[in-house]
Amino acid sequence: MLKVSGVHTFYGAIEALKGVDIEIASGEIVSLIGANGAGKSTLLMTICGNPRARMGRVLFEGEDITGLPTYEIVRRGIAQSPEGRRIFPRMSVLENLQMGSITAKPGSFANELERVLTLFPRLKERIGQRAGTMSGGEQQMLAIGRALMSQPRLLLLDEPSLGLAPLVVKQIFQAVKDINREQKMTVFMVEQNAFHALKLAHRGYVMVNGKVTMSGTGAELLANEEVRTAYLEGGH
Amino acid sequence: MTALSVSSPRSIAWPAILKEAAITAFVALLLTVPLVGLRTVDRPTGLGLETRWAEVAAAVGLVFLGRLGLCLIRDGQPTVVLVLAAAATAAGFLIQMPTEALRVILIAGGAIIAIRAAIAIRTGRSKLSQAERDQRMDRIAAKVQHASRWLGPIAVVVALAFPMTPLADRQLLDIGILLLTYIMLGWGLNIVVGLAGLLDLGYVAFYAVGAYSYALLAHYFGLSFWVCLPLAGLLAAGSGVLLGFPVLRLRGDYFAIVTLGFGEIIRIILVNWYQFTGGPNGISGIPRPSFFGVADFVRSPPEGTLAFHEMFGLEFSPLHRIVFLYYLILVLALVVNVFTLRIRKLPLGRAWEALREDDIACASLGINRTNMKLAAFAIAAMFGGFAGSFFATRQGFISPESFTFIESAIILAIVVLGGMGSQIGVVVATLLVIGLPEAFRELADYRMLAFGMGMVLIMLWRPRGLLAHRDPTILLYGRNGKGAGGAAAGTAAAGGQGIAGGRAK
Ligand SMILES: Nc1ncnc2c1ncn2[C@@H]1O[C@H](COP(=O)(O)OP(=O)(O)O)[C@@H](O)[C@H]1O
Ligand SMILES: [Mg+2]
């Protein structure tokens, strides 16, 4: 479904991605783990065309989307819940969700809303509340819900567990699992919380310093000695 | 920060209070000696100095007493202070002060201290913390915002009825027109600044384009106001797009600086393109608007045409044209207002607000940011153009001097002080920023000083603007905040239909 091949991305003279290859098949959950500053967010942003890859190609459903502007890429069916959630704080929950559906097919709003509110009943309770006044977990649910509102075929999640309490993290990951199972949604997730991310994922990649150094099924990576020492025992 | 002293009786520390008041008075003395005490005057022999010690003494005395009052409130004597401050305010109306300005200071100061004392009596506290004050003001802002649902129509009816009341003399009508012009400009700029969150420091450029479009089209082609009005709007919108293309890639401060530059470029072109625009001399003899092209506002119309008063069988009065202009700008302003209120509920307006909140999130939602910003820019420019051609036809004369940076600054101040994005805030801020200086014309020199002080006070007390409060555009639970979840989903779906229907743009 998504094929990233040999992508190099630069911030000015800084090379943040140094030739990244990643492949995601339809219906999969794929996790990308790596330390702070490895380039995970940059990869997600590059897939969305902002910043653009200087070398290499990004194919989505066989089509080259490397040079397209972001709004064109999103319209083709990729939605991202960006790092730090980036909900619209002064807008209500409902308005946030409406913003998500701005590129969706007309008339789909009511159905999608129903689906998102069933997935996150918490949002239903808070539907009229200002998004900025919600808890971190609720905001994360909103960010994912908003991304889902555009009826994507590929969902990109950037550190959905960032700064959340363990119990909430569990809820969020459960929701990701549900989305994948019930809606057949393909999910590409970036995480520092390696244990949960790999347990949930069908496959995983490890990124170090702008390069993918390892890949395998979630279970394989979890069992891997290097992964364990680098990402599981120290911090998490 | 919060002085938690209660109004329970406690001994008053007179020495400390007197010392504090004396220090404040000393600071006042330092400030007033150069600002008030010394004045340069033109003498035949050259520049001379005039001293005004009486005024300095009065000012310092007032500051001393005022501080004393505030200290006493803090030390648990609000009732006494309330009486004395009220008395001082009343005295301000009666006794003779050295200058008019001092009288205003006495009255205003007395009133403010009295209000403080009254608050202290009610809450048992001398001072509210910043957070509490914010909360209170937010509640007031929310109330005003809610009240605007019925206050708005009432204000419109009052504005409509005003010219028919006996109050409406030439001077008041002129002030009304001036206020409405700025309200319209404020609402126009609000689209860019308040909704889309783009800090435009050169809005006056579009005002100028509109004004000159009409003036030049009338001058060179003899076109009438009613033909030129839409043309001026189009030309202004066009210049908005022209400016927007290169500029909208910039962010934040850089964007603001470039718009500032654009405003100046337009003005400098107008000054220097002498053959075409008349340069600094401007354009005079701009035709007045007719009554929708059917009748003119003149005493004796040319042969074969009808004058307005003849058409309606009225006595000729020069006021007719003023009243007509008043209604014209009222309608134009309301068009902007209604447009903004509607667009906020449609995807375009929603996307503007989202852009203001978070640019990057917008991109990730598939919003074409450049187009959205361009649309905001062009539409606001168009309204600025309308206002400009109205200005030209009202004045009958325009010159580049009317379109300096200070105009942009004033319009921006109206939007920012009113609370970004708040429609009613623009009205309130216009009354303050334009109305007050008009009302206090007698204060002459102190007018701008008071204006500056007002700005500083608002920035201190309400950093986010007077009425900064945003209600969701769709209310789910009615007004009382209760409601069942099922009903919520139903209304939400209806809101979705609205947004889907609105997409056919
Ligand atoms: N906007 C930016 N400008 C310049 N450098 C950036 C920018 N964003 C990220 N970087 C750099 O790119 C590298 C990768 O960052 P990022 O993708 O955010 O890492 P991660 O998401 O894995 O923590 C880091 O060295 C970071 O400093
Ligand atoms: Mg990151």
XYZ file of C-alpha atoms in Angstrom, chain A residues 45 48 50 70-72 74-75 78-82 85-92 94-96 98-110 113-114 117 124-130 146-147 150, chain B residues 194 251 344 347-348 350-369 371 420 464 468-474 476-477 485-486 488-489 491-493 495-497 499-500 503:
100
model
C 5.932 14.298 7.620
C 2.748 13.759 3.770
C 6.050 18.498 4.184
C 0.283 18.005 1.274
C -3.393 18.643 0.637
C -3.279 16.469 -2.479
C -4.238 13.827 2.211
C -7.009 13.783 -0.361
C -3.573 9.366 4.040
C -4.419 10.952 7.374
C -2.012 11.885 10.095
C -2.437 12.471 13.790
C 0.601 14.658 14.208
C -1.741 16.118 18.885
C -2.223 19.588 17.482
C -5.949 19.737 18.008
C -7.622 23.136 17.648
C -7.783 24.219 21.294
C -10.369 26.979 21.044
C -12.750 24.952 18.937
C -15.229 22.514 20.332
C -17.401 18.631 17.332
C -15.844 21.457 15.360
C -12.497 19.674 15.505
C -15.754 18.598 11.370
C -12.378 19.991 10.411
C -11.236 16.421 9.961
C -14.022 15.712 7.515
C -13.299 18.735 5.380
C -11.727 16.612 2.658
C -14.063 13.650 3.057
C -16.810 12.703 0.658
C -19.817 14.969 1.099
C -22.608 13.379 3.095
C -20.312 11.013 4.963
C -20.099 13.194 8.041
C -22.914 11.721 10.126
C -19.069 10.865 13.418
C -21.123 7.995 14.709
C -17.982 8.524 18.846
C -19.360 11.928 22.886
C -19.616 13.168 26.455
C -17.387 16.109 25.638
C -18.760 16.942 22.230
C -19.523 20.595 22.986
C -16.482 21.261 25.136
C -13.557 23.354 24.079
C -10.172 13.863 13.686
C -7.761 12.001 11.454
C -11.379 12.085 6.572
C -9.474 37.579 13.776
C 4.834 33.393 8.465
C -17.994 31.044 10.117
C -16.174 25.031 5.707
C -14.309 28.052 4.389
C -14.128 27.044 9.729
C -10.905 26.416 7.869
C -9.828 30.019 8.511
C -10.355 29.597 12.195
C -8.470 26.332 12.126
C -5.600 28.044 10.325
C -5.449 30.590 13.100
C -5.384 27.835 15.703
C -2.844 25.531 14.130
C -1.347 25.922 10.731
C 0.412 22.570 10.628
C -2.589 20.589 11.786
C -4.527 22.188 8.946
C -2.027 20.949 6.429
C -2.272 17.446 7.826
C -6.040 17.603 7.359
C -5.691 18.257 3.676
C -6.528 21.937 3.707
C -4.959 23.944 0.936
C -3.561 26.640 3.148
C -5.894 29.083 -1.194
C -9.767 38.949 17.910
C -6.525 38.992 24.868
C -12.248 37.719 23.522
C -14.550 34.807 23.907
C -15.394 32.308 21.281
C -18.546 30.294 21.268
C -18.752 27.156 19.231
C -20.609 27.957 16.049
C -22.917 25.055 16.661
C -25.530 21.396 20.935
C -27.236 21.737 24.239
C -26.298 12.538 24.492
C -28.727 11.222 21.931
C -26.350 15.750 20.828
C -25.591 13.196 18.166
C -27.816 17.918 16.258
C -24.272 17.009 15.414
C -25.447 15.143 12.389
C -24.372 20.272 11.753
C -22.640 17.841 9.469
C -25.313 18.287 6.855
C -21.035 21.582 6.520
C -21.608 19.155 3.663
C -19.139 22.568 0.503
